[in-house]
PDB file of C-alpha atoms in Angstrom:
ATOM      1  CA  UNK A   1     -23.184 -42.034  -1.897  1.00  0.00           C
ATOM      2  CA  UNK A   2     -21.156 -39.741   0.321  1.00  0.00           C
ATOM      3  CA  UNK A   3     -20.240 -36.339  -0.947  1.00  0.00           C
ATOM      4  CA  UNK A   4     -17.666 -34.521   1.160  1.00  0.00           C
ATOM      5  CA  UNK A   5     -17.498 -31.050  -0.382  1.00  0.00           C
ATOM      6  CA  UNK A   6     -16.276 -29.666   2.899  1.00  0.00           C
ATOM      7  CA  UNK A   7     -13.943 -32.138   4.685  1.00  0.00           C
ATOM      8  CA  UNK A   8     -13.952 -30.116   7.883  1.00  0.00           C
ATOM      9  CA  UNK A   9     -15.559 -27.062   9.515  1.00  0.00           C
ATOM     10  CA  UNK A  10     -12.532 -24.831   8.806  1.00  0.00           C
ATOM     11  CA  UNK A  11     -12.876 -25.321   5.027  1.00  0.00           C
ATOM     12  CA  UNK A  12     -16.651 -24.684   5.260  1.00  0.00           C
ATOM     13  CA  UNK A  13     -16.181 -21.464   7.244  1.00  0.00           C
ATOM     14  CA  UNK A  14     -13.532 -20.230   4.807  1.00  0.00           C
ATOM     15  CA  UNK A  15     -15.895 -20.801   1.928  1.00  0.00           C
ATOM     16  CA  UNK A  16     -18.763 -19.038   3.718  1.00  0.00           C
ATOM     17  CA  UNK A  17     -16.504 -16.123   4.441  1.00  0.00           C
ATOM     18  CA  UNK A  18     -15.270 -15.849   0.854  1.00  0.00           C
ATOM     19  CA  UNK A  19     -18.765 -16.225  -0.677  1.00  0.00           C
ATOM     20  CA  UNK A  20     -20.339 -13.767   1.713  1.00  0.00           C
ATOM     21  CA  UNK A  21     -17.647 -11.207   0.891  1.00  0.00           C
ATOM     22  CA  UNK A  22     -18.244 -11.616  -2.828  1.00  0.00           C
ATOM     23  CA  UNK A  23     -22.016 -11.366  -2.506  1.00  0.00           C
ATOM     24  CA  UNK A  24     -21.612  -8.358  -0.209  1.00  0.00           C
ATOM     25  CA  UNK A  25     -19.676  -6.598  -2.928  1.00  0.00           C
ATOM     26  CA  UNK A  26     -22.391  -7.420  -5.429  1.00  0.00           C
ATOM     27  CA  UNK A  27     -25.155  -6.217  -3.032  1.00  0.00           C
ATOM     28  CA  UNK A  28     -23.232  -2.996  -2.428  1.00  0.00           C
ATOM     29  CA  UNK A  29     -22.885  -2.263  -6.127  1.00  0.00           C
ATOM     30  CA  UNK A  30     -26.673  -2.791  -6.484  1.00  0.00           C
ATOM     31  CA  UNK A  31     -27.277  -0.387  -3.618  1.00  0.00           C
ATOM     32  CA  UNK A  32     -28.642  -2.981  -1.168  1.00  0.00           C
ATOM     33  CA  UNK A  33     -26.700  -1.795   1.856  1.00  0.00           C
ATOM     34  CA  UNK A  34     -29.480  -1.462   4.451  1.00  0.00           C
ATOM     35  CA  UNK A  35     -29.410   2.293   4.884  1.00  0.00           C
ATOM     36  CA  UNK A  36     -32.452   2.537   7.111  1.00  0.00           C
ATOM     37  CA  UNK A  37     -32.878   0.912  10.504  1.00  0.00           C
ATOM     38  CA  UNK A  38     -35.853  -1.282   9.392  1.00  0.00           C
ATOM     39  CA  UNK A  39     -33.861  -2.543   6.393  1.00  0.00           C
ATOM     40  CA  UNK A  40     -30.847  -3.240   8.619  1.00  0.00           C
ATOM     41  CA  UNK A  41     -32.950  -5.182  11.123  1.00  0.00           C
ATOM     42  CA  UNK A  42     -34.666  -7.114   8.338  1.00  0.00           C
ATOM     43  CA  UNK A  43     -31.455  -7.963   6.490  1.00  0.00           C
ATOM     44  CA  UNK A  44     -29.214  -8.487   9.464  1.00  0.00           C
ATOM     45  CA  UNK A  45     -31.559 -10.235  11.879  1.00  0.00           C
ATOM     46  CA  UNK A  46     -34.955 -11.230  10.577  1.00  0.00           C
ATOM     47  CA  UNK A  47     -33.897 -12.501   7.157  1.00  0.00           C
ATOM     48  CA  UNK A  48     -31.340 -14.962   8.644  1.00  0.00           C
ATOM     49  CA  UNK A  49     -33.952 -16.091  11.218  1.00  0.00           C
ATOM     50  CA  UNK A  50     -36.597 -16.520   8.499  1.00  0.00           C
ATOM     51  CA  UNK A  51     -34.102 -18.475   6.388  1.00  0.00           C
ATOM     52  CA  UNK A  52     -33.377 -20.798   9.262  1.00  0.00           C
ATOM     53  CA  UNK A  53     -37.050 -21.380  10.019  1.00  0.00           C
ATOM     54  CA  UNK A  54     -37.932 -21.957   6.409  1.00  0.00           C
ATOM     55  CA  UNK A  55     -35.048 -24.401   5.757  1.00  0.00           C
ATOM     56  CA  UNK A  56     -35.092 -26.267   9.059  1.00  0.00           C
ATOM     57  CA  UNK A  57     -38.822 -26.651   9.513  1.00  0.00           C
ATOM     58  CA  UNK A  58     -40.626 -26.203   6.202  1.00  0.00           C
ATOM     59  CA  UNK A  59     -37.928 -27.896   4.055  1.00  0.00           C
ATOM     60  CA  UNK A  60     -37.610 -30.618   6.708  1.00  0.00           C
ATOM     61  CA  UNK A  61     -34.005 -29.995   7.684  1.00  0.00           C
ATOM     62  CA  UNK A  62     -34.789 -31.338  11.157  1.00  0.00           C
ATOM     63  CA  UNK A  63     -34.908 -34.821   9.603  1.00  0.00           C
ATOM     64  CA  UNK A  64     -31.126 -34.690   9.171  1.00  0.00           C
ATOM     65  CA  UNK A  65     -30.707 -34.542  12.953  1.00  0.00           C
ATOM     66  CA  UNK A  66     -27.725 -32.670  14.481  1.00  0.00           C
ATOM     67  CA  UNK A  67     -26.046 -32.235  11.047  1.00  0.00           C
ATOM     68  CA  UNK A  68     -29.210 -30.590   9.713  1.00  0.00           C
ATOM     69  CA  UNK A  69     -29.380 -28.236  12.611  1.00  0.00           C
ATOM     70  CA  UNK A  70     -25.709 -27.217  12.262  1.00  0.00           C
ATOM     71  CA  UNK A  71     -25.990 -26.875   8.475  1.00  0.00           C
ATOM     72  CA  UNK A  72     -29.031 -24.584   8.682  1.00  0.00           C
ATOM     73  CA  UNK A  73     -27.641 -22.547  11.541  1.00  0.00           C
ATOM     74  CA  UNK A  74     -24.424 -21.996   9.580  1.00  0.00           C
ATOM     75  CA  UNK A  75     -26.364 -21.110   6.445  1.00  0.00           C
ATOM     76  CA  UNK A  76     -28.274 -18.478   8.459  1.00  0.00           C
ATOM     77  CA  UNK A  77     -24.975 -17.078   9.672  1.00  0.00           C
ATOM     78  CA  UNK A  78     -23.851 -16.827   6.045  1.00  0.00           C
ATOM     79  CA  UNK A  79     -27.003 -14.834   5.259  1.00  0.00           C
ATOM     80  CA  UNK A  80     -26.303 -12.596   8.236  1.00  0.00           C
ATOM     81  CA  UNK A  81     -22.659 -12.102   7.137  1.00  0.00           C
ATOM     82  CA  UNK A  82     -23.394 -11.148   3.595  1.00  0.00           C
ATOM     83  CA  UNK A  83     -25.831  -8.354   4.547  1.00  0.00           C
ATOM     84  CA  UNK A  84     -23.689  -7.049   7.369  1.00  0.00           C
ATOM     85  CA  UNK A  85     -20.633  -6.964   5.088  1.00  0.00           C
ATOM     86  CA  UNK A  86     -22.673  -5.091   2.455  1.00  0.00           C
ATOM     87  CA  UNK A  87     -23.751  -2.616   5.127  1.00  0.00           C
ATOM     88  CA  UNK A  88     -20.116  -2.224   6.177  1.00  0.00           C
ATOM     89  CA  UNK A  89     -19.094  -1.474   2.604  1.00  0.00           C
ATOM     90  CA  UNK A  90     -21.949   1.052   2.223  1.00  0.00           C
ATOM     91  CA  UNK A  91     -21.121   2.710   5.546  1.00  0.00           C
ATOM     92  CA  UNK A  92     -17.769   3.869   4.307  1.00  0.00           C
ATOM     93  CA  UNK A  93     -16.831   3.315   0.630  1.00  0.00           C
ATOM     94  CA  UNK A  94     -13.131   3.386   1.427  1.00  0.00           C
ATOM     95  CA  UNK A  95     -13.433   0.359   3.686  1.00  0.00           C
ATOM     96  CA  UNK A  96     -13.707  -3.268   2.732  1.00  0.00           C
ATOM     97  CA  UNK A  97     -15.687  -5.785   4.815  1.00  0.00           C
ATOM     98  CA  UNK A  98     -13.787  -7.178   7.746  1.00  0.00           C
ATOM     99  CA  UNK A  99     -13.482 -10.624   6.184  1.00  0.00           C
ATOM    100  CA  UNK A 100     -10.311 -11.500   8.045  1.00  0.00           C
ATOM    101  CA  UNK A 101     -12.125 -11.165  11.394  1.00  0.00           C
ATOM    102  CA  UNK A 102     -14.581 -14.025  10.694  1.00  0.00           C
TER     103      UNK A 102
END
């Protein structure tokens, strides 16, 4: 059975952008905006990397071939976006995340 939730990459990226903006707002209201440098590095770099390693290797995403690689790379980018957008919101409360740039 084929399930085409995202018919093309454009739709997928639009959804990732929208979801990451919504989650960033939620993270910012909870105060998870990566104020310190170690928190910023963890949330913006290491957490996406750990997510990719976990999903691609330990959850056997590599068995899906090229599609699995692209899916898990894009999911890691989503993790990166949501934390960077939350940091952006926390950096200046008057600003909103630059969602139109992604």
